[in-house]
Coordinates of N, CA, C and O in Angstrom, one line a residue:
P180 N -7.3 62.0 99.2 CA -6.5 60.7 98.9 C -4.8 61.1 99.5 O -4.2 61.5 99.2
Q181 N -4.5 59.8 99.3 CA -2.7 59.7 99.6 C -1.9 59.7 98.4 O -2.2 59.4 97.5
S182 N -0.9 60.7 98.5 CA -0.2 61.1 97.5 C 0.5 59.8 97.4 O 0.7 59.2 98.0
C183 N 1.0 60.0 95.8 CA 1.8 58.8 95.4 C 2.8 58.7 95.9 O 3.6 57.6 96.3
A184 N 3.6 60.1 96.5 CA 5.1 60.0 96.8 C 5.0 59.4 98.6 O 6.3 59.2 98.6
A185 N 3.8 59.8 98.9 CA 3.8 59.1 100.7 C 3.4 57.6 100.2 O 3.8 57.0 101.8
R186 N 2.9 57.5 99.5 CA 2.5 55.6 99.6 C 4.0 54.6 99.8 O 5.0 54.8 99.4
P187 N 3.9 53.9 101.0 CA 4.9 52.9 100.8 C 5.3 52.1 99.7 O 4.5 51.6 99.1
T188 N 6.9 52.0 99.6 CA 7.0 51.3 98.5 C 6.5 49.6 98.7 O 6.4 49.2 97.7
G189 N 5.9 49.3 100.1 CA 5.9 48.0 100.1 C 4.1 47.7 100.1 O 3.5 46.7 100.5
D190 N 3.5 48.5 99.4 CA 2.1 48.6 99.8 C 1.4 47.6 98.7 O 1.7 47.8 97.0
R191 N 0.8 46.5 99.0 CA 0.0 45.2 98.8 C -0.9 45.7 97.7 O -1.2 44.6 97.2
R192 N -1.6 47.1 98.3 CA -3.0 47.1 97.3 C -2.5 47.4 96.0 O -3.5 47.3 94.7
V193 N -1.2 47.7 95.4 CA -0.8 48.1 93.9 C -0.4 46.7 93.8 O 0.2 46.1 94.2
V194 N -1.4 46.0 92.7 CA -1.1 45.3 92.3 C -0.5 44.9 90.7 O -1.2 45.7 89.5
R195 N 0.4 44.5 90.3 CA 1.1 44.5 89.0 C 0.7 43.1 88.5 O 2.1 42.7 88.7
A196 N 0.6 42.8 87.6 CA 0.4 41.5 87.0 C 1.7 41.3 86.2 O 2.2 42.1 85.9
R197 N 2.2 40.1 86.1 CA 3.2 39.8 85.4 C 3.0 39.9 83.6 O 1.9 40.0 82.9
D198 N 4.0 40.6 83.1 CA 3.6 41.4 81.6 C 3.7 40.1 80.8 O 4.5 39.3 81.1
D199 N 3.4 40.3 79.6 CA 3.0 39.5 78.3 C 2.2 38.3 78.9 O 3.2 37.0 78.4
V200 N 1.5 38.3 79.4 CA 0.6 36.7 79.6 C -0.3 36.7 78.7 O -0.8 37.7 78.1
L201 N 0.0 36.0 77.5 CA -0.8 35.8 76.1 C -2.3 35.2 76.8 O -2.7 34.7 77.3
L202 N -3.4 36.7 76.1 CA -4.8 36.3 76.0 C -5.0 36.3 74.7 O -6.7 35.2 75.0
G203 N -4.7 35.9 73.6 CA -5.4 35.7 72.5 C -5.0 35.1 71.7 O -3.5 34.9 72.0
A204 N -5.3 34.2 70.5 CA -5.0 33.8 69.6 C -3.7 34.2 68.6 O -3.7 35.7 68.3
L205 N -2.7 33.4 69.0 CA -1.5 34.0 67.7 C -0.9 35.2 68.5 O -0.1 36.3 67.5
D206 N -0.7 35.2 69.8 CA 0.0 36.2 70.4 C -0.8 37.9 69.9 O 0.1 38.6 69.4
K207 N -1.6 38.0 69.7 CA -2.6 39.3 69.0 C -2.9 40.3 70.2 O -2.9 41.0 70.0
L208 N -3.3 39.5 71.2 CA -3.7 40.2 72.5 C -3.2 39.8 73.8 O -3.2 39.0 74.2
V209 N -2.3 40.7 74.2 CA -1.2 40.9 75.3 C -2.1 41.4 76.5 O -2.0 42.6 76.3
H210 N -1.8 40.7 77.9 CA -1.8 41.8 78.9 C -0.8 42.2 79.6 O 0.3 41.4 79.4
L211 N -0.6 43.6 79.6 CA 0.6 44.3 80.1 C 0.4 44.6 81.6 O 2.0 45.1 81.8
G212 N -0.6 44.1 82.0 CA -0.7 44.6 83.9 C -0.7 45.9 83.9 O -1.2 46.6 83.4
F213 N -0.1 46.3 85.2 CA -0.4 48.2 85.3 C -1.6 48.3 86.3 O -2.7 49.4 86.3
G214 N -2.6 47.2 86.3 CA -3.7 47.5 86.9 C -3.6 48.1 88.4 O -2.6 47.6 89.1
L215 N -4.5 49.0 88.9 CA -4.4 49.4 90.4 C -6.1 48.8 91.0 O -7.0 49.2 90.8
A216 N -5.7 48.2 92.1 CA -6.8 47.7 92.9 C -8.1 48.4 93.5 O -7.8 49.8 93.6
G217 N -9.3 48.5 93.2 CA -10.7 48.8 93.8 C -11.3 48.4 94.9 O -10.6 47.2 95.4
V218 N -12.5 48.2 94.5 CA -13.4 47.8 95.6 C -13.3 46.3 95.7 O -13.5 45.3 96.6
N219 N -13.6 45.6 94.3 CA -13.5 44.1 93.8 C -12.0 43.6 93.7 O -12.1 42.9 93.0
G220 N -11.0 44.4 93.9 CA -9.3 43.9 93.7 C -9.1 44.6 92.5 O -9.7 45.8 92.2
V221 N -8.1 44.4 91.7 CA -7.7 44.5 90.4 C -8.7 44.4 89.3 O -9.2 43.5 89.3
P222 N -9.5 45.4 88.4 CA -10.4 45.1 87.7 C -9.5 44.3 86.5 O -8.6 44.7 86.5
N223 N -9.9 43.2 85.8 CA -9.4 42.3 84.8 C -10.0 42.7 83.4 O -11.2 42.5 83.3
L224 N -9.3 43.1 82.6 CA -9.4 43.4 81.1 C -9.1 42.2 80.5 O -7.8 41.9 80.3
M225 N -9.8 41.3 79.8 CA -9.7 40.1 79.0 C -9.7 40.7 77.6 O -11.1 41.3 77.2
G226 N -9.7 40.4 76.4 CA -9.8 40.1 75.1 C -9.8 39.1 74.3 O -9.1 37.9 74.5
S227 N -10.3 39.0 73.2 CA -11.0 37.9 72.4 C -11.1 38.3 70.7 O -11.0 39.5 71.0
G228 N -10.4 37.5 70.1 CA -10.4 37.7 68.8 C -9.0 37.6 68.0 O -8.3 37.8 68.6
T229 N -9.5 37.5 66.7 CA -8.0 37.4 65.8 C -7.8 38.9 65.6 O -6.4 39.0 64.9
L230 N -8.5 39.8 65.5 CA -8.2 41.0 64.8 C -7.9 41.3 63.4 O -7.4 41.9 63.1
V231 N -8.4 40.1 62.7 CA -8.4 40.0 61.4 C -9.2 41.3 60.9 O -10.6 41.3 61.3
A232 N -9.1 42.1 60.0 CA -9.9 43.2 59.2 C -11.8 42.5 59.5 O -11.1 41.1 58.6
G233 N -12.5 42.9 59.9 CA -13.7 42.4 59.6 C -14.8 41.1 60.4 O -15.5 40.7 60.6
S234 N -13.2 40.6 61.5 CA -13.6 39.9 62.1 C -14.3 40.2 63.8 O -14.1 41.4 63.7
P235 N -14.9 39.5 64.7 CA -15.6 39.8 66.0 C -14.7 39.6 66.8 O -13.7 38.7 66.6
G236 N -14.8 40.5 67.8 CA -13.9 40.1 68.7 C -14.5 41.2 70.1 O -15.9 41.7 69.9
S237 N -13.8 41.1 71.1 CA -14.4 41.6 72.3 C -13.1 42.6 73.3 O -11.7 41.2 73.6
V238 N -13.4 43.1 74.2 CA -12.4 43.6 75.4 C -13.9 43.5 76.8 O -14.4 44.6 76.7
D239 N -13.5 42.6 77.3 CA -14.0 42.4 78.4 C -13.7 42.7 79.8 O -12.4 42.2 80.0
M240 N -14.4 43.5 80.8 CA -13.9 43.5 82.0 C -15.0 42.9 82.9 O -16.2 43.1 83.1
S241 N -13.9 42.8 84.1 CA -14.5 42.3 85.4 C -14.5 42.6 86.3 O -12.6 43.0 86.2
S242 N -14.6 42.3 87.8 CA -14.1 42.9 88.9 C -13.8 44.4 89.1 O -13.3 44.8 90.2
A243 N -14.7 45.2 88.4 CA -14.5 46.8 88.7 C -15.5 47.0 89.6 O -16.6 46.3 90.1
R244 N -15.6 48.2 90.4 CA -16.8 48.6 90.8 C -18.0 48.6 90.1 O -18.6 48.9 89.1
P245 N -19.0 47.8 90.8 CA -20.3 47.7 90.2 C -21.5 48.8 90.0 O -20.9 49.9 90.7
S246 N -21.9 48.8 88.6 CA -22.9 49.7 88.8 C -22.5 51.7 89.1 O -23.2 52.4 89.2
W247 N -21.0 51.2 88.3 CA -20.7 52.6 88.1 C -20.3 53.0 86.9 O -19.7 52.2 85.6
L248 N -19.3 54.0 86.5 CA -18.9 54.6 85.4 C -17.6 54.3 85.3 O -16.5 53.7 86.4
A249 N -17.1 54.1 83.9 CA -15.9 53.2 83.5 C -15.3 54.3 82.3 O -16.2 54.2 81.4
V250 N -14.0 54.3 82.3 CA -13.7 55.2 81.2 C -12.6 54.0 80.6 O -11.7 53.9 81.3
L251 N -13.0 53.9 79.2 CA -12.3 53.5 78.4 C -11.3 54.0 77.4 O -11.5 55.3 77.0
V252 N -9.6 54.0 77.8 CA -8.8 54.7 77.0 C -8.3 54.2 75.9 O -7.9 53.0 76.0
L253 N -8.0 54.4 75.0 CA -7.6 54.0 73.7 C -6.4 54.5 73.1 O -6.9 55.7 73.0
S254 N -5.5 54.0 72.6 CA -4.6 54.4 72.0 C -4.0 53.8 71.0 O -4.0 52.4 71.0
V255 N -3.3 54.2 69.7 CA -2.4 53.7 68.9 C -0.7 53.3 69.4 O 0.2 53.2 69.0
S256 N -0.3 54.2 70.4 CA 0.8 53.9 71.2 C 0.8 53.8 72.3 O -0.1 54.4 72.9
S257 N 2.0 54.0 73.3 CA 1.8 53.7 74.5 C 3.5 54.7 75.1 O 4.3 54.0 74.9
T258 N 3.1 55.4 76.1 CA 3.9 56.8 76.9 C 3.3 56.6 78.1 O 2.4 57.7 78.2
P259 N 3.7 55.6 78.8 CA 2.8 55.3 80.3 C 3.0 56.6 80.7 O 3.8 57.3 80.8
V260 N 2.1 57.4 81.6 CA 2.1 58.1 82.3 C 1.5 57.9 83.9 O 0.2 56.8 84.2
M261 N 2.2 58.3 84.4 CA 1.2 58.2 86.0 C 0.7 58.9 86.6 O 0.6 60.0 86.6
V262 N -0.6 58.3 86.9 CA -1.7 59.5 87.3 C -2.6 58.8 88.4 O -2.8 57.4 88.5
Y263 N -3.0 59.2 89.6 CA -3.8 58.9 90.5 C -3.3 57.6 91.2 O -3.9 56.4 91.6
C264 N -1.8 57.7 91.5 CA -1.3 56.4 92.1 C -0.6 55.4 91.1 O -0.8 53.9 91.5
G265 N -1.6 55.4 90.2 CA -1.5 53.9 88.6 C -0.7 54.6 87.5 O -0.2 55.7 87.5
T266 N -0.9 53.9 87.0 CA 0.2 53.6 85.5 C -1.0 54.0 84.4 O -1.8 52.9 84.3
L267 N -1.0 54.6 83.3 CA -1.8 54.4 82.4 C -1.6 54.4 81.2 O -0.3 54.9 80.8
I268 N -2.0 53.3 80.3 CA -0.5 52.8 79.5 C -1.0 53.3 78.1 O -0.4 54.2 77.3
P269 N -2.2 53.3 77.9 CA -2.8 54.0 76.9 C -2.6 55.5 76.6 O -3.5 55.9 76.4
M270 N -1.4 56.2 76.2 CA -1.0 57.2 76.2 C 0.0 57.8 75.4 O 0.5 57.2 75.0
P271 N -0.4 58.9 74.5 CA -1.4 59.9 74.6 C -2.7 59.1 73.6 O -2.9 58.6 73.0
Y272 N -4.0 59.3 74.4 CA -5.1 58.7 74.2 C -5.5 59.3 72.4 O -5.4 60.4 72.4
L273 N -6.6 58.1 72.1 CA -6.9 58.4 70.6 C -8.4 58.9 70.8 O -9.1 59.4 70.2
A274 N -8.8 57.9 72.2 CA -10.2 58.0 72.3 C -10.8 57.6 73.8 O -9.4 57.0 74.3
L275 N -11.6 58.6 74.3 CA -11.9 57.9 75.7 C -13.6 57.4 75.9 O -14.4 58.1 75.0
L276 N -13.9 56.5 76.0 CA -15.2 56.0 75.8 C -15.9 55.8 77.6 O -15.4 55.2 78.0
S277 N -16.8 56.9 77.6 CA -17.4 56.4 78.6 C -18.6 55.4 78.7 O -19.7 55.9 78.1
L278 N -18.4 54.6 79.8 CA -19.0 53.4 79.7 C -19.8 53.2 81.2 O -19.4 53.8 81.9
G279 N -20.6 52.1 81.4 CA -21.2 51.9 83.0 C -21.1 50.2 83.0 O -21.3 49.4 82.3
T280 N -20.4 50.1 84.3 CA -20.5 48.4 84.7 C -21.7 48.1 85.0 O -22.8 48.7 85.7
D281 N -22.1 46.9 85.2 CA -23.2 46.2 85.6 C -23.1 45.9 87.2 O -22.3 46.3 88.0
P282 N -24.1 45.2 87.8 CA -24.2 45.1 89.4 C -23.0 44.1 89.6 O -22.9 44.3 91.1
L283 N -22.7 43.7 88.5 CA -21.3 42.5 89.1 C -20.1 43.0 88.8 O -18.9 42.4 89.5
G284 N -20.1 44.6 88.4 CA -19.0 44.9 88.1 C -17.9 44.5 87.0 O -16.9 44.7 86.7
A285 N -19.1 44.0 85.7 CA -18.5 43.6 84.8 C -18.5 44.5 83.7 O -19.7 45.3 83.8
L286 N -18.2 44.8 82.6 CA -18.3 45.6 81.5 C -18.1 44.6 80.1 O -16.8 44.8 79.8
P287 N -18.5 43.9 79.1 CA -18.6 43.6 78.1 C -18.8 44.7 76.7 O -19.4 45.4 76.8
L288 N -17.5 44.7 76.0 CA -17.8 45.6 74.9 C -17.2 44.7 73.5 O -16.1 44.5 73.8
G289 N -18.0 44.1 72.7 CA -18.0 43.9 71.7 C -17.9 44.5 71.0 O -18.4 45.5 70.4
W290 N -17.2 44.3 69.4 CA -17.2 44.9 67.9 C -17.8 43.6 66.9 O -17.1 42.1 67.0
P291 N -18.5 43.7 65.9 CA -19.0 42.8 65.0 C -17.8 42.8 63.9 O -17.9 41.6 63.3
A292 N -16.7 43.7 64.1 CA -16.3 43.7 62.6 C -15.1 44.8 63.0 O -15.0 45.8 63.2
W293 N -13.5 44.2 63.4 CA -12.2 44.6 63.5 C -12.0 45.7 62.5 O -12.1 45.2 61.0
P294 N -11.6 47.1 62.4 CA -11.9 47.9 61.5 C -10.8 47.7 60.7 O -9.6 47.5 61.4
A295 N -11.1 47.7 59.2 CA -9.8 47.6 58.5 C -8.4 48.6 58.3 O -7.8 48.3 58.0
S296 N -8.8 49.6 58.7 CA -7.9 50.8 58.7 C -7.4 50.4 60.2 O -6.0 51.2 60.1
L297 N -7.5 49.4 61.2 CA -6.4 49.1 62.1 C -5.7 48.1 61.6 O -4.6 47.7 62.3
A298 N -5.7 47.8 60.4 CA -4.6 46.4 59.8 C -3.5 46.6 60.2 O -3.0 47.6 59.7
G299 N -2.5 45.9 61.1 CA -1.4 46.5 60.7 C -0.7 47.2 62.0 O 0.2 47.3 62.4
Q300 N -1.9 47.8 62.7 CA -1.3 48.6 63.9 C -1.6 47.7 65.0 O -2.4 46.9 65.3
T301 N -1.5 48.4 66.0 CA -1.2 48.4 67.8 C -2.0 48.9 68.3 O -2.1 50.3 68.5
V302 N -3.0 48.4 69.1 CA -4.0 49.8 69.8 C -3.7 48.8 71.1 O -3.6 47.7 71.6
F303 N -3.6 50.0 72.1 CA -3.6 49.7 73.7 C -5.0 50.1 74.7 O -5.7 51.1 73.7
F304 N -5.7 49.3 75.2 CA -6.9 49.4 75.8 C -6.9 49.5 77.7 O -5.7 48.6 78.0
Q305 N -7.0 50.4 78.2 CA -7.1 50.2 79.2 C -8.5 51.2 80.3 O -8.5 52.3 79.5
Y306 N -8.9 50.7 81.4 CA -9.6 51.4 82.0 C -9.2 52.3 83.1 O -8.8 51.5 83.8
A307 N -10.0 53.1 83.2 CA -10.0 54.3 84.6 C -11.5 53.7 85.2 O -12.5 54.4 84.6
I308 N -11.6 53.6 86.8 CA -12.6 53.5 87.2 C -12.9 54.4 88.5 O -12.0 54.3 89.2
P309 N -13.5 55.5 88.9 CA -14.0 56.1 89.9 C -14.2 55.4 91.3 O -15.1 54.8 91.0
D310 N -13.4 55.1 91.9 CA -13.2 54.1 93.2 C -13.1 54.5 94.2 O -11.8 54.6 94.7
P311 N -13.5 55.0 95.3 CA -13.2 55.5 96.9 C -12.3 54.6 97.5 O -11.1 54.8 98.0
A312 N -12.4 52.8 97.1 CA -11.7 52.0 97.5 C -10.1 51.8 97.1 O -9.0 51.6 97.5
A313 N -10.1 52.4 95.8 CA -8.3 52.6 95.5 C -7.6 53.7 95.9 O -8.2 54.4 96.9
I314 N -6.4 53.2 96.0 CA -5.3 54.2 97.0 C -5.6 55.6 96.8 O -5.7 56.4 97.6
C315 N -5.7 56.1 95.4 CA -6.3 57.6 95.5 C -7.1 58.1 94.6 O -7.3 58.7 93.7
G316 N -8.6 57.1 94.7 CA -9.5 57.2 94.1 C -10.0 56.9 93.0 O -11.0 57.0 92.1
V317 N -9.3 55.9 92.1 CA -9.1 55.9 90.6 C -8.9 54.2 90.5 O -7.4 54.2 91.0
A318 N -9.1 53.2 90.2 CA -8.9 51.9 90.3 C -8.4 51.7 88.8 O -9.1 52.8 87.9
F319 N -7.5 50.8 88.3 CA -7.4 51.1 86.5 C -7.1 49.6 86.7 O -6.6 48.7 87.4
S320 N -7.9 49.2 85.5 CA -7.5 47.7 84.6 C -6.6 47.4 84.6 O -5.8 48.5 83.8
N321 N -6.0 46.1 84.5 CA -4.5 46.0 83.1 C -5.0 46.3 82.1 O -5.9 46.6 81.4
A322 N -3.6 46.7 81.2 CA -3.6 47.3 80.3 C -3.5 45.7 79.4 O -3.3 44.9 79.1
L323 N -4.7 46.1 78.3 CA -3.9 45.3 76.9 C -3.4 45.7 75.7 O -3.8 46.9 75.2
R324 N -2.5 45.0 75.0 CA -2.0 45.4 73.7 C -2.2 45.0 73.0 O -2.5 43.3 72.9
A325 N -3.1 45.2 71.6 CA -3.5 44.4 70.5 C -3.0 44.9 69.3 O -2.8 45.6 68.6
K326 N -2.5 43.5 68.6 CA -1.6 43.8 67.3 C -2.1 43.3 66.3 O -2.4 42.1 66.4
A327 N -2.6 43.9 65.4 CA -3.8 43.4 64.1 C -2.8 43.0 63.2 O -1.7 43.5 62.7
P328 N -3.3 41.9 62.4 CA -2.2 41.4 61.3 C -1.9 42.1 60.2 O -3.3 43.2 60.0

């Protein structure tokens, strides 16, 4: 893989979306950008739900490597770390969930009830996907910030 230091600064394979694009009702789920392209472009992570304790919701990824491993990184804080030529926002991580994408590169992940223990908390979500088409062998979804009321 190409070293991050050796990567040309004008490399268009690294796509960073505009910060703070509203994705959820009442500014609860915010797109933070920081995706890194793989075989299907930048994996797109979208969120839905009110994040009120007991309410349903989801974080759904699309445009990832089809039928492959994806690791969801979760954190209640954000100290971004440069890794595999990309930026991982949910660090230090609280949990890592290994899941698999479907044949179209999608991965829906829903919850029946937002945990009451996360009321008032901010949670960060981002996927890392091993992908030989990514500049350093790992594609990253955009990061999401979820602020529970």
